[in-house]
Coordinates of C-alpha atoms and ligand atoms in Angstrom, one line a residue:
X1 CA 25.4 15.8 36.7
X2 CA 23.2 15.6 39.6
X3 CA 23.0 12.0 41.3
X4 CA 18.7 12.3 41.1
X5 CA 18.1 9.5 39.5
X6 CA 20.8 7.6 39.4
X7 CA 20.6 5.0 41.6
X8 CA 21.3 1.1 40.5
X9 CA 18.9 -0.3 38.2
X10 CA 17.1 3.5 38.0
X11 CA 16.1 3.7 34.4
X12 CA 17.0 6.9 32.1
X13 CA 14.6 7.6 29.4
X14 CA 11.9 5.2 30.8
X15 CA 9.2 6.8 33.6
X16 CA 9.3 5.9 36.9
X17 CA 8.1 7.0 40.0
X18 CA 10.6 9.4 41.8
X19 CA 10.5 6.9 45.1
X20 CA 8.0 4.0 46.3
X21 CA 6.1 1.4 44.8
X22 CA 4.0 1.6 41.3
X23 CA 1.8 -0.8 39.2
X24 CA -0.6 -0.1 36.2
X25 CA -0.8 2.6 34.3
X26 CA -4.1 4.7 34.7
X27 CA -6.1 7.6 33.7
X28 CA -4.4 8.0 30.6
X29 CA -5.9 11.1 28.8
X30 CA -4.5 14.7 27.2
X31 CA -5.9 18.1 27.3
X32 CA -4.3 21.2 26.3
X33 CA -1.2 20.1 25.1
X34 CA -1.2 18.1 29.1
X35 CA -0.4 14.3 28.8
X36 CA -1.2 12.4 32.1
X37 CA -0.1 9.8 33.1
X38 CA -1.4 8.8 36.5
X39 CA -0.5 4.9 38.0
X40 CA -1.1 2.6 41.0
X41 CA 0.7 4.2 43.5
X42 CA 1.8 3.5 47.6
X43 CA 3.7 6.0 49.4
X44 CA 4.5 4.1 52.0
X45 CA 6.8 1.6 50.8
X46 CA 8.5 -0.1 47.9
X47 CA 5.9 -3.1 48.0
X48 CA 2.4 -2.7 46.7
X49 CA 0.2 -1.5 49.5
X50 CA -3.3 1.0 50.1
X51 CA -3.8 2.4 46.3
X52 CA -3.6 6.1 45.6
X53 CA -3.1 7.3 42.1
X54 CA 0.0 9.0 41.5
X55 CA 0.5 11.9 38.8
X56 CA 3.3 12.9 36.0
X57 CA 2.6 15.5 33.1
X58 CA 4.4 15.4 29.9
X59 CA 4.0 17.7 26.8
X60 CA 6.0 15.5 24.4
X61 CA 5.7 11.7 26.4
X62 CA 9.0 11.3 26.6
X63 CA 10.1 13.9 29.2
X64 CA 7.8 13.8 32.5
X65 CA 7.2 16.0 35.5
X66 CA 6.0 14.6 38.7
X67 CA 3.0 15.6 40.4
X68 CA 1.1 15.3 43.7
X69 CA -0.3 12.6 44.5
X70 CA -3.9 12.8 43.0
X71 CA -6.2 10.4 44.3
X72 CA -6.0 9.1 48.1
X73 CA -8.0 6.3 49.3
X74 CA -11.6 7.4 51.3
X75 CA -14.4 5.3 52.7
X76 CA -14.8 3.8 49.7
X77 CA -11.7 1.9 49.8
X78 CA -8.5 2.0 48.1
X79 CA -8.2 3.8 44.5
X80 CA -7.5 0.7 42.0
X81 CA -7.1 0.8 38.2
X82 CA -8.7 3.4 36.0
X83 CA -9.0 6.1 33.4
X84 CA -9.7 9.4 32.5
X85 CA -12.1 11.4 30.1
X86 CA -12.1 15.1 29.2
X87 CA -15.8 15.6 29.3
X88 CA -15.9 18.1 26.7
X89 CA -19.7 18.5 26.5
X90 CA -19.9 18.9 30.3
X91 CA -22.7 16.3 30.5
X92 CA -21.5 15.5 33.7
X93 CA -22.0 19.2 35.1
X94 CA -18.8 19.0 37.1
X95 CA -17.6 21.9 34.9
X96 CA -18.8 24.1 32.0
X97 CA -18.8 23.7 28.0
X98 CA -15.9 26.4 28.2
X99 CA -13.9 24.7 31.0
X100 CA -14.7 20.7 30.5
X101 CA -13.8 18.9 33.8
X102 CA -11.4 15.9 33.5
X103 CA -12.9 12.7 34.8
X104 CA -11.8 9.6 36.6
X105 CA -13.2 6.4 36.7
X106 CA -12.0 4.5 38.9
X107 CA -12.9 1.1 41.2
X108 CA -12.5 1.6 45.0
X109 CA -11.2 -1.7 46.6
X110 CA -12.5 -1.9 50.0
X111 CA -10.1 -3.8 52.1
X112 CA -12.9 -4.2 55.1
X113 CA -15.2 -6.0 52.7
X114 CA -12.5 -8.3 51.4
X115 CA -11.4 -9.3 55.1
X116 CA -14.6 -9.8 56.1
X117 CA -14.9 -12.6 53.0
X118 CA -17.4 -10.5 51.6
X119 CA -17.4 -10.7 47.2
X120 CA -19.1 -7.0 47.1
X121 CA -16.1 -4.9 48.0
X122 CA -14.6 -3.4 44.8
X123 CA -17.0 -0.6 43.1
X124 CA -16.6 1.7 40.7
X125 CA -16.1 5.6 41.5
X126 CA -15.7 8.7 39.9
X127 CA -13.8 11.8 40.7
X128 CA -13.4 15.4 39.0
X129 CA -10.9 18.0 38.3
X130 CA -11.4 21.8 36.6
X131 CA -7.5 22.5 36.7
X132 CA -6.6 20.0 34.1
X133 CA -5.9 17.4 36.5
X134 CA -4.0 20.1 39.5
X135 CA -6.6 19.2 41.8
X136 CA -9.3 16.3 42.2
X137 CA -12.7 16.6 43.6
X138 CA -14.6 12.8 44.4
X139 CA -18.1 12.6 43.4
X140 CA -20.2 13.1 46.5
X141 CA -22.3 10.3 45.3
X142 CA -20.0 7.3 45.0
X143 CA -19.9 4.7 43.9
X144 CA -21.6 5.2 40.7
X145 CA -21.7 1.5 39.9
X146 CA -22.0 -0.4 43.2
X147 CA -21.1 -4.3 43.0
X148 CA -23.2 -7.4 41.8
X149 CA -21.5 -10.3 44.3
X150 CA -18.8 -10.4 41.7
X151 CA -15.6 -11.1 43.7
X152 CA -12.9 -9.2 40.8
X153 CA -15.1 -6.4 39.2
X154 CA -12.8 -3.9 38.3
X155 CA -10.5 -1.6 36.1
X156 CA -12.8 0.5 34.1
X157 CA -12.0 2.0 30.9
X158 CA -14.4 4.9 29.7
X159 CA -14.4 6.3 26.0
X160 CA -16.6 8.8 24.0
X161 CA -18.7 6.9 21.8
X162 CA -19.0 9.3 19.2
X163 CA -20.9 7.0 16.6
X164 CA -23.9 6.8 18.9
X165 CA -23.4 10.0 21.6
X166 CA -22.6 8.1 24.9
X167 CA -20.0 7.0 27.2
X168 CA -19.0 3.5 27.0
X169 CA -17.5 1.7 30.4
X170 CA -15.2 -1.4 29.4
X171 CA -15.1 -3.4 33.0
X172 CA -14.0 -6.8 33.6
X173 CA -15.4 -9.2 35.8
X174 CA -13.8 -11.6 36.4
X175 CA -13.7 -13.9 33.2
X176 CA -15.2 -11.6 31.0
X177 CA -15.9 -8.0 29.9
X178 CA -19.2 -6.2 30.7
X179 CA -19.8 -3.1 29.0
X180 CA -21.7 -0.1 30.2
X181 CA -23.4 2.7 28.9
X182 CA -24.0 6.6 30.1
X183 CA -25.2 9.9 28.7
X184 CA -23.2 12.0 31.8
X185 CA -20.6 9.5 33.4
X186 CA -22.6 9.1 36.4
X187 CA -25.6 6.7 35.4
X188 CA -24.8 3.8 34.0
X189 CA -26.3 0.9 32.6
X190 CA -25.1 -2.8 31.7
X191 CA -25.3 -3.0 27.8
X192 CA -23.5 -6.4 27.5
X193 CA -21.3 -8.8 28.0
X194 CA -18.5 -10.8 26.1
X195 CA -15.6 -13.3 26.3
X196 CA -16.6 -15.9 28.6
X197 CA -15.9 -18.3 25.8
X198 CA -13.5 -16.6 24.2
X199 CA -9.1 -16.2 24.3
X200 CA -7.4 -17.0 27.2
X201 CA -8.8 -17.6 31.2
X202 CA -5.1 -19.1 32.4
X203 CA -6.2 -16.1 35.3
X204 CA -8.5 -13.4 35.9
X205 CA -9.3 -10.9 33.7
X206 CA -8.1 -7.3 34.3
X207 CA -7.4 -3.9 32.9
X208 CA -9.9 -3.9 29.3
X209 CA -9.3 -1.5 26.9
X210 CA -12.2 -1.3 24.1
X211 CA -11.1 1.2 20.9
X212 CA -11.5 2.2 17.0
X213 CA -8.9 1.5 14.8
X214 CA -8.3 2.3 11.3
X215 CA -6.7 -0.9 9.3
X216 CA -3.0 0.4 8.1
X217 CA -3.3 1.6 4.1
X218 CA -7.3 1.3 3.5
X219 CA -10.3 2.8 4.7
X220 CA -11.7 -0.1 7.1
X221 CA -12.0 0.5 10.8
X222 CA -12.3 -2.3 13.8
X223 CA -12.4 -2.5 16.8
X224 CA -9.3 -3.9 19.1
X225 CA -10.1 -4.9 22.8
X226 CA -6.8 -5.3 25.4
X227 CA -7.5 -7.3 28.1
X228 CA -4.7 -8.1 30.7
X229 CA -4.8 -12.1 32.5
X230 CA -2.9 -12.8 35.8
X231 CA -1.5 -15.6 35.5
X232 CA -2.1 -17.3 32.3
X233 CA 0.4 -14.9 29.6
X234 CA 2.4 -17.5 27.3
X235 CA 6.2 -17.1 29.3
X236 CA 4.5 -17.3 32.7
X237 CA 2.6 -14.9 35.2
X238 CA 0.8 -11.7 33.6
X239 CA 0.3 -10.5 30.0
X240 CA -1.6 -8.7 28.1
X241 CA -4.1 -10.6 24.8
X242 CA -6.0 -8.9 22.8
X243 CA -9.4 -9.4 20.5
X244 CA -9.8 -7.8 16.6
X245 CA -13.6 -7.4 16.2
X246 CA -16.4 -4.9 16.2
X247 CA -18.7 -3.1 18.1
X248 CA -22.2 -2.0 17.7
X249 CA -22.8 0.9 20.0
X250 CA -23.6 -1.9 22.9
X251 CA -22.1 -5.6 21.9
X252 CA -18.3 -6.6 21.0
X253 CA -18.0 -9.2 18.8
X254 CA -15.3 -10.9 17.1
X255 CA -14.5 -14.3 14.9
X256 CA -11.0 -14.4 15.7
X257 CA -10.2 -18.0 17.3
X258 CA -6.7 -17.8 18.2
X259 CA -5.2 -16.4 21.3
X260 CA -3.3 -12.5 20.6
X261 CA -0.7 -10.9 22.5
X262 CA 0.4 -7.2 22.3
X263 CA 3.9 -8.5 23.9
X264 CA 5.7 -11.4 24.3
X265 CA 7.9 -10.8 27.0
X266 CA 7.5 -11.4 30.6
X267 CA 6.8 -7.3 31.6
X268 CA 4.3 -5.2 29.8
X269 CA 1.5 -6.1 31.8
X270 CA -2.0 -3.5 32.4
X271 CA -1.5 -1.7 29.6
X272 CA -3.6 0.1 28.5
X273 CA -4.5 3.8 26.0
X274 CA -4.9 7.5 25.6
X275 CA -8.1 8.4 25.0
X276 CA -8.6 9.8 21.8
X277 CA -10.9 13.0 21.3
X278 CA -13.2 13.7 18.4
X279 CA -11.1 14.7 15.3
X280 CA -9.8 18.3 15.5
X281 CA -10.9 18.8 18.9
X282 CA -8.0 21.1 19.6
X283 CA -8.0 22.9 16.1
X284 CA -4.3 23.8 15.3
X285 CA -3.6 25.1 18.7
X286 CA -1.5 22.3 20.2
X287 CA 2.0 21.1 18.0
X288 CA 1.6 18.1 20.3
X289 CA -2.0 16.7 20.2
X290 CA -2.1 13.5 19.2
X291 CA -4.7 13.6 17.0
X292 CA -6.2 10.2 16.6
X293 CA -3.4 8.1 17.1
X294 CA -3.2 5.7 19.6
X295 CA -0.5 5.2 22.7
X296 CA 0.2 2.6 24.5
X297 CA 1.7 2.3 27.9
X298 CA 2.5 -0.9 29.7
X299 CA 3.5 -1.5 33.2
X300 CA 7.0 -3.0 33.1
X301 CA 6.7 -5.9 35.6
X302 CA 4.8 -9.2 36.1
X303 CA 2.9 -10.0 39.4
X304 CA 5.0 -13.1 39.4
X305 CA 7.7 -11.4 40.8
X306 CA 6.8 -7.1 41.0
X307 CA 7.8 -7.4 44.6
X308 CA 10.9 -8.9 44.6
X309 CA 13.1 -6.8 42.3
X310 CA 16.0 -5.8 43.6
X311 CA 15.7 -2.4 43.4
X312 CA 15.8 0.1 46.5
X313 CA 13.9 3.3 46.7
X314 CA 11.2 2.9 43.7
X315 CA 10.2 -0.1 42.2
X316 CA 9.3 -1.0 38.2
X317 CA 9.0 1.6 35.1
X318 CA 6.6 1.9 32.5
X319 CA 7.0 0.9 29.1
X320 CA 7.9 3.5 26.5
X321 CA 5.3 4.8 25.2
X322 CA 4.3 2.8 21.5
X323 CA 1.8 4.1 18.8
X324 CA -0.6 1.0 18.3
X325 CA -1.7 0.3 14.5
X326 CA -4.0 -2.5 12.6
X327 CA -2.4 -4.5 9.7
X328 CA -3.7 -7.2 7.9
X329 CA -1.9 -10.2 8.2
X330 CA -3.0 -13.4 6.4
X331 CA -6.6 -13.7 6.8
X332 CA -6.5 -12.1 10.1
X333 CA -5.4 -8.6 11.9
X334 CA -2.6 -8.2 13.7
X335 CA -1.9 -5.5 16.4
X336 CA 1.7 -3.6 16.1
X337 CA 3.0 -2.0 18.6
X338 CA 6.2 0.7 18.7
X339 CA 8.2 3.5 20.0
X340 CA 6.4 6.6 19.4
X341 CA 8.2 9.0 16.7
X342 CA 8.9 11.5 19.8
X343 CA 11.2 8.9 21.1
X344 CA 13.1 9.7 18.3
X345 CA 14.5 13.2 20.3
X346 CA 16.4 11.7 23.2
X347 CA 18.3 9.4 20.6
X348 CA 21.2 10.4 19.3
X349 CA 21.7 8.7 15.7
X350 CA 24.6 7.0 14.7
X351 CA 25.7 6.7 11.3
X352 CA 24.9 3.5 10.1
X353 CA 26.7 0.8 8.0
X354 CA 26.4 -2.7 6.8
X355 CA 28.1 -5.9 8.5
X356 CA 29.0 -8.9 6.8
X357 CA 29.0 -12.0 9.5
X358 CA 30.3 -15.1 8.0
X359 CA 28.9 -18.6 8.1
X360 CA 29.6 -20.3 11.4
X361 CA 31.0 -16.5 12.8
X362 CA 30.8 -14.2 15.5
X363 CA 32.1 -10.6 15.7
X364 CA 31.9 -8.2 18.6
X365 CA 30.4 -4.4 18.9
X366 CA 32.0 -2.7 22.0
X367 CA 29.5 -0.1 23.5
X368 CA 30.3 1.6 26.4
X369 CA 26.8 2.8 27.6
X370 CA 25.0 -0.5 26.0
X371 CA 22.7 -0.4 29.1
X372 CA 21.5 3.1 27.7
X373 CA 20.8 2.5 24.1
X374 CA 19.5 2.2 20.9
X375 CA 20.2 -1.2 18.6
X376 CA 19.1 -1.0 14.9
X377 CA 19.3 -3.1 12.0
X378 CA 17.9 -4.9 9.3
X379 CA 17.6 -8.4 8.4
X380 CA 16.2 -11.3 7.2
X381 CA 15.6 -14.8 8.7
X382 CA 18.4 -16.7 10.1
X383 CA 19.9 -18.3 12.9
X384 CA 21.4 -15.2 14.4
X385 CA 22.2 -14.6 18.3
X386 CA 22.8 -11.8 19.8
X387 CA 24.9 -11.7 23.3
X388 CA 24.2 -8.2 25.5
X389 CA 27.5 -8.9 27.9
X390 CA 29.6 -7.0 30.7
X391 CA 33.0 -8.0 31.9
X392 CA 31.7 -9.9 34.7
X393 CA 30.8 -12.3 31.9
X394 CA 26.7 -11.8 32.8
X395 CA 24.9 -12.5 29.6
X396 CA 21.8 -11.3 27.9
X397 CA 20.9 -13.5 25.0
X398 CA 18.3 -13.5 22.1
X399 CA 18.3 -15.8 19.7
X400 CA 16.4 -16.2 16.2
X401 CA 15.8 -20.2 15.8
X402 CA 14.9 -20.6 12.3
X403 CA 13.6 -24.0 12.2
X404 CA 11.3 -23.5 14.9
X405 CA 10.1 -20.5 13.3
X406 CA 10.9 -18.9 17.1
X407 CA 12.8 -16.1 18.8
X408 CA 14.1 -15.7 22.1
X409 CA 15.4 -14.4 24.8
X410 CA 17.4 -15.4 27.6
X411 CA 17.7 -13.3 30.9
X412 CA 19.0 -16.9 33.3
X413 CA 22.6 -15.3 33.2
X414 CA 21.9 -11.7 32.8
X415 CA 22.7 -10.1 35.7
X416 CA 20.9 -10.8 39.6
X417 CA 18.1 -13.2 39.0
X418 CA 18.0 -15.5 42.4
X419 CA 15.8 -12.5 44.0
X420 CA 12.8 -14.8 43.1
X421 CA 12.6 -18.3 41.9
X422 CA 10.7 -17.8 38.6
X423 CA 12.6 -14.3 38.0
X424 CA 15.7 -16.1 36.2
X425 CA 13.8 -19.6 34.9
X426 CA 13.4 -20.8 31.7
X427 CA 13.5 -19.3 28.0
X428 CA 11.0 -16.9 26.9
X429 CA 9.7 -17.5 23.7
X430 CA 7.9 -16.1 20.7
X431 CA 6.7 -17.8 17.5
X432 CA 7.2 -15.3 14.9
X433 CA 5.7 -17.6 11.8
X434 CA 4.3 -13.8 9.9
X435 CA 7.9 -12.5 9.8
X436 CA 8.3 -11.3 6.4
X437 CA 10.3 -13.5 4.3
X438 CA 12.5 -10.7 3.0
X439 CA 14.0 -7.8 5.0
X440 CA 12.6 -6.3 8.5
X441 CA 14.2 -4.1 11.2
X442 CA 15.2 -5.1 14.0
X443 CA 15.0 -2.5 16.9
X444 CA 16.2 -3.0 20.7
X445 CA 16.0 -0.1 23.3
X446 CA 18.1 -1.1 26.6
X447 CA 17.7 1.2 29.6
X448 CA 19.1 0.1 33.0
X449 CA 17.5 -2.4 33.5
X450 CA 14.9 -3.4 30.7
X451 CA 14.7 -4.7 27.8
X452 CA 12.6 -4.1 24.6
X453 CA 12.9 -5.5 21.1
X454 CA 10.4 -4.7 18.0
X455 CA 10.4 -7.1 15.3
X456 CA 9.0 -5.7 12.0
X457 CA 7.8 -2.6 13.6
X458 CA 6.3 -4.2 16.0
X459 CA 4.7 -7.1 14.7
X460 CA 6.7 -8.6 17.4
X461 CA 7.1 -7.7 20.6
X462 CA 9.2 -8.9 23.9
X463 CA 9.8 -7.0 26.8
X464 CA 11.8 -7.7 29.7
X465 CA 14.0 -6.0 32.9
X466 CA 16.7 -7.1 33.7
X467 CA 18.9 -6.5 36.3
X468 CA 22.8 -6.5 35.5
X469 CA 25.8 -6.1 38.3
X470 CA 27.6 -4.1 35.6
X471 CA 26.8 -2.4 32.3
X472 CA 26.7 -4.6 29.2
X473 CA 29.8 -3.1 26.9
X474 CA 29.8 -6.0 24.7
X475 CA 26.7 -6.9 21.8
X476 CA 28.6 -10.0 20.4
X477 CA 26.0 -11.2 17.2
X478 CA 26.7 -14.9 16.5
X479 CA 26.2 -16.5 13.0
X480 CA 25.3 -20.2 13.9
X481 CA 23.7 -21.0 10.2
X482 CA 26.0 -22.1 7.2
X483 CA 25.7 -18.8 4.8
X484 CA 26.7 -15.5 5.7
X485 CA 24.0 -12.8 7.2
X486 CA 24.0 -9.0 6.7
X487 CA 22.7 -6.2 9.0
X488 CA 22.2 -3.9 7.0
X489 CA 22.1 -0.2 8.4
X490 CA 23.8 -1.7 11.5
X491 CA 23.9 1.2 14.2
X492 CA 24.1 0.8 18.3
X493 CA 23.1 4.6 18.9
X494 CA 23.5 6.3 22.7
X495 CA 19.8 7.1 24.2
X496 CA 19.7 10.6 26.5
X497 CA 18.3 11.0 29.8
X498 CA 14.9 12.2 30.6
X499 CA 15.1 13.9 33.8
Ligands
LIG1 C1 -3.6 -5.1 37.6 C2 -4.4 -4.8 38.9 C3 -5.7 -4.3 38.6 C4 -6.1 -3.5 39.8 C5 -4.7 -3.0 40.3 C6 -4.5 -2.9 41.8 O1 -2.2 -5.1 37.8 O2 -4.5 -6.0 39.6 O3 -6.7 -5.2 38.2 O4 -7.0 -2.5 39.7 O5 -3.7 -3.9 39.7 O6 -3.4 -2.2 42.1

C-alpha cells in the first residue's frame, strides 16, 4: 500500500483535504451523476487563514477525488461559507437551458474593512461555472447583496423554490435569519426575517440551511431550518440546532419551544445540505442521483479548539455523509440523522451474533483495526459502558446512565488531549428521554481519529475526534446494572479505505 494518506491521525473512509487547513462544508450540490463538495479552504498553512473554496468530486459520496482549488479570494475579500445551485432554467443567463451553469453563492469577507473597524465588510457574491464545476467564472457585478451595517452577515444558502418559482437566500445575520428572494440569482430582495426570539443565541448565528421535508410514513411535509451557533452548542463551543416549522413562499415560522440539535457531540459543526432538484430532473439516466433525499455533511471540528489539533499536514475531516429524515416524536418532530446506505460498500459485514453480559459483568471484544471500524448492535435501556482501549491503557468511554435518562461520552483519557485546555475537559452529554422503551440499534463508526455513534437511527447523535497514541484493540462493554443485558446481532465489522 502506498503511504498517501497515511499519516497519524489521517482518517480512512472520512474526507479530508489532501494537505492544509479546512472548515465548513460548502457549495453542496450534484449534477450529472457529479457530487461536490467544495469547503473553507487555506493553502497556505494548517491554521485557518485567507478563504478560498476548495473542490472534491464524488459519484457515490463515499469515494472522493480532489480538485483544484475553485474559488480564490479577489477585491472583494476572502471567499467564506456558501452553496451551490444548478440553475437549470438558466434564469441567470450565465449558461443555456441545454447546458445550465452551476452557481455559487457565496459572502466575500473583506479583511480591509474589518481592520479598519468598519461593520460593512462581508457581502454576498456569486460566481459561475459551465463545466460542472471544472472551472469558475465570478460575476463581474459583485456583490449582488452589498451589506446593511450588520457586523456577521453571512453564509448564504440558496434553494429552488419550486412551490412559488423563485430562488430563496437563507442568510444569517447575526442573531437571526433573513431570507431573500430572486427570479435569476442576481437581484435579490429581503422577504423576511425570523429567530430573534427564538432557540438558542449562546453565540452568533452561522451557516442556515432552510428545506422541505416529507414526515417519515405519511404524506405531511415541513419545513426544517439548520442553523449553526459559535459558542453556545450544549457540550461547549460550536453546534449545530435546528427549527421544525413552515414556510410560506417568504416567512418561516415555527411553534416549537424547545432548543433541537442535529448532534450532540462536540464536532459536527456548519453543516449543512445537498440541494435537491425538482423530482425526476435527471430522468433515469444517473444510478446515483439522489433523488429527493436529503444529505447531510458536517464539519468535524469545533472552533473551540479547530486549531490546535495535533495533526500535521491537513487539519479536521468532514462528517460522513448522513441522509436526514422527519419523524414524529411525541407531540413534536424530531430530526434523524445517519450514515447514507452507500456507506454500506466500504464495510465489510461481519456475521453477527448475540452476547449475553451478566449482571454486575464485563467481557472484552479484541479488534485489531478498532480505530477503522464498524460497531453494531441492538439493545434496550440499561446501564451499559462501553470502553474503546489500546495497550497504552488510553480509554474511550461511553456510557448509558439510566437513571438520568443520559448518555455519554468520555474522550478525558482517550488518547492526546493537553493540545488545548477545553479539548480533553468534562463529559459530554446527551439526554436521550425518546429512546424507545424496547429494542434500538446502536451503531458506532471509528475512523482514526473520530468518533460517531447513532442511537435509534439517528434519533441520537454524538460526534467526536479523538486522537489516540495507539489503536484502540480492545471494546470492553461493562454491565454495571443488576440483570443481565443482551446485544443482540452483536458485530464489530472492519471499514475499507477510501483513497
Ligand atoms: C463557520 C464560519 C462561517 C464563515 C466561515 C469562515 O464555521 O465561521 O460563518 O463563513 O466559517 O471560514
Amino acid at each position: 500500500m502506498s503511504d498517501y494518506y497515511t499519516e497519524t491521525y489521517r482518517p480512512q473512509f472520512h474526507f479530508t483535504p489532501e494537505e492544509k487547513w479546512m472548515n465548513d462544508p460548502n457549495g453542496m450540490v450534484y449534477h450529472k451523476g457529479v457530487y461536490h463538495l467544495f469547503y473553507q479552504y487555506y493553502p497556505d498553512d494548517i491554521v485557518w487563514g485567507p478563504m478560498h473554496w476548495g473542490h472534491a468530486t464524488s459519484e457515490d459520496l463515499v469515494h472522493w477525488q480532489h480538485k483544484p482549488i475553485a474559488l480564490f479570494p479577489d477585491k472583494h475579500g476572502l471567499i467564506f461559507s456558501g452553496s451551490a445551485v444548478v440553475d437549470f432554467n438558466n434564469t441567470s443567463g450565465f449558461g443555456t437551458t441545454d447546458n445550465p451553469p452551476l452557481v455559487a453563492i457565496f459572502t466575500y469577507h473583506l479583511m480591509e474593512g474589518e481592520k479598519a473597524g468598519r461593520t460593512d465588510f462581508q457581502t454576498q457574491g456569486i460566481a459561475y461555472s459551465l463545466d460542472n464545476g471544472a472551472t469558475w467564472t465570478k460575476y463581474e457585478e459583485n456583490p449582488v447583496i452589498g451589506n446593511p451595517g450588520i457586523k456577521d452577515f453571512r453564509d448564504p444558502k440558496v434553494f429552488w423554490d419550486a412551490e412559488n418559482d423563485q430562488w430563496m437566500m437563507s442568510l444569517v445575520a447575526g442573531d437571526h435569519l433573513q431570507l431573500w428572494a430572486s427570479e435569476d440569482l442576481k437581484n435579490w430582495s429581503k422577504r423576511s426575517e425570523f429567530g430573534k426570539d427564538k432557540g438558542a443565541h449562546g453565540g452568533v448565528w452561522e451557516c442556515p440551511d432552510l428545506f422541505p421535508l416529507k414526515v417519515a410514513g405519511s404524506e405531511e411535509e415541513k419545513w426544517v431550518l439548520l442553523i449553526s451557533i459559535n459558542p453556545g452548542a450544549p457540550n461547549g463551543g460550536s453546534g449545530t440546532q435546528y427549527f421544525i416549522g413552515d414556510f410560506d413562499g417568504s416567512q418561516f415560522t415555527t411553534e416549537q419551544t424547545e432548543v433541537k440539535w442535529i448532534d450532540w457531540g462536540t464536532d459536527n459543526y456548519a453543516g449543512v445540505t445537498y440541494n435537491v432538484l425538482p423530482k425526476g430532473f435527471y430522468g433515469e439516466t444517473y444510478t446515483n442521483d439522489p433523488g429527493q433525499d436529503r444529505i447531510f455533511i458536517g464539519w468535524m471540528s469545533n472552533w473551540t479548539y479547530a486549531r490546535d489539533t495535533p495533526t500535521e499536514t491537513w487539519r479536521s475531516a468532514m462528517t460522513v455523509p448522513r441522509k436526514l429524515t422527519l419523524r414524529k416524536v411525541g407531540q413534536g418532530y424530531d430530526l434523524f440523522n445517519y450514515p447514507i446506505a452507500d456507506l454500506d460498500t466500504i464495510i465489510d459485514a461481519v456475521a453477527p451474533s448475540d452476547i449475553i453480559i451478566e449482571a454486575e459483568k464485563g467481557k472484552d471484544f479484541k479488534f485489531d483495526q478498532l480505530n477503522q471500524a464498524e460497531v453494531k448492535f441492538k439493545t434496550t435501556k440499561g446501564d451499559l459502558s462501553f470502553g474503546f482501549q489500546n495497550d497504552l491503557k488510553e480509554t474511550l468511554l461511553l456510557t448509558f446512565d439510566t437513571d438520568e435518562n443520559l448518555f455519554s461520552l468520555d474522550r478525558s483519557t482517550s488518547g492526546e488531549v493537553d493540545f488545548q485546555e477545553d479539548f480533553g475537559k468534562g463529559i459530554q452529554k446527551m439526554p436521550v428521554p425518546d429512546l424507545p422503551n424496547g429494542e434500538f440499534e446502536v451503531r458506532i463508526l471509528l475512523d482514526a481519529s473520530s468518533i460517531e455513534v447513532f442511537l435509534n437511527k439517528g434519533q441520537y447523535v454524538m460526534t467526536a475526534q479523538l486522537f489516540p497514541r495507539e489503536n484502540y484493540d480492545t471494546l470492553h462493554v461493562e454491565n454495571t446494572s443488576n440483570v443481565s443485558m443482551k446485544l443482540g446481532d452483536f458485530a464489530i465489522s472492519p471499514v475499507n479505505r477510501i483513497w
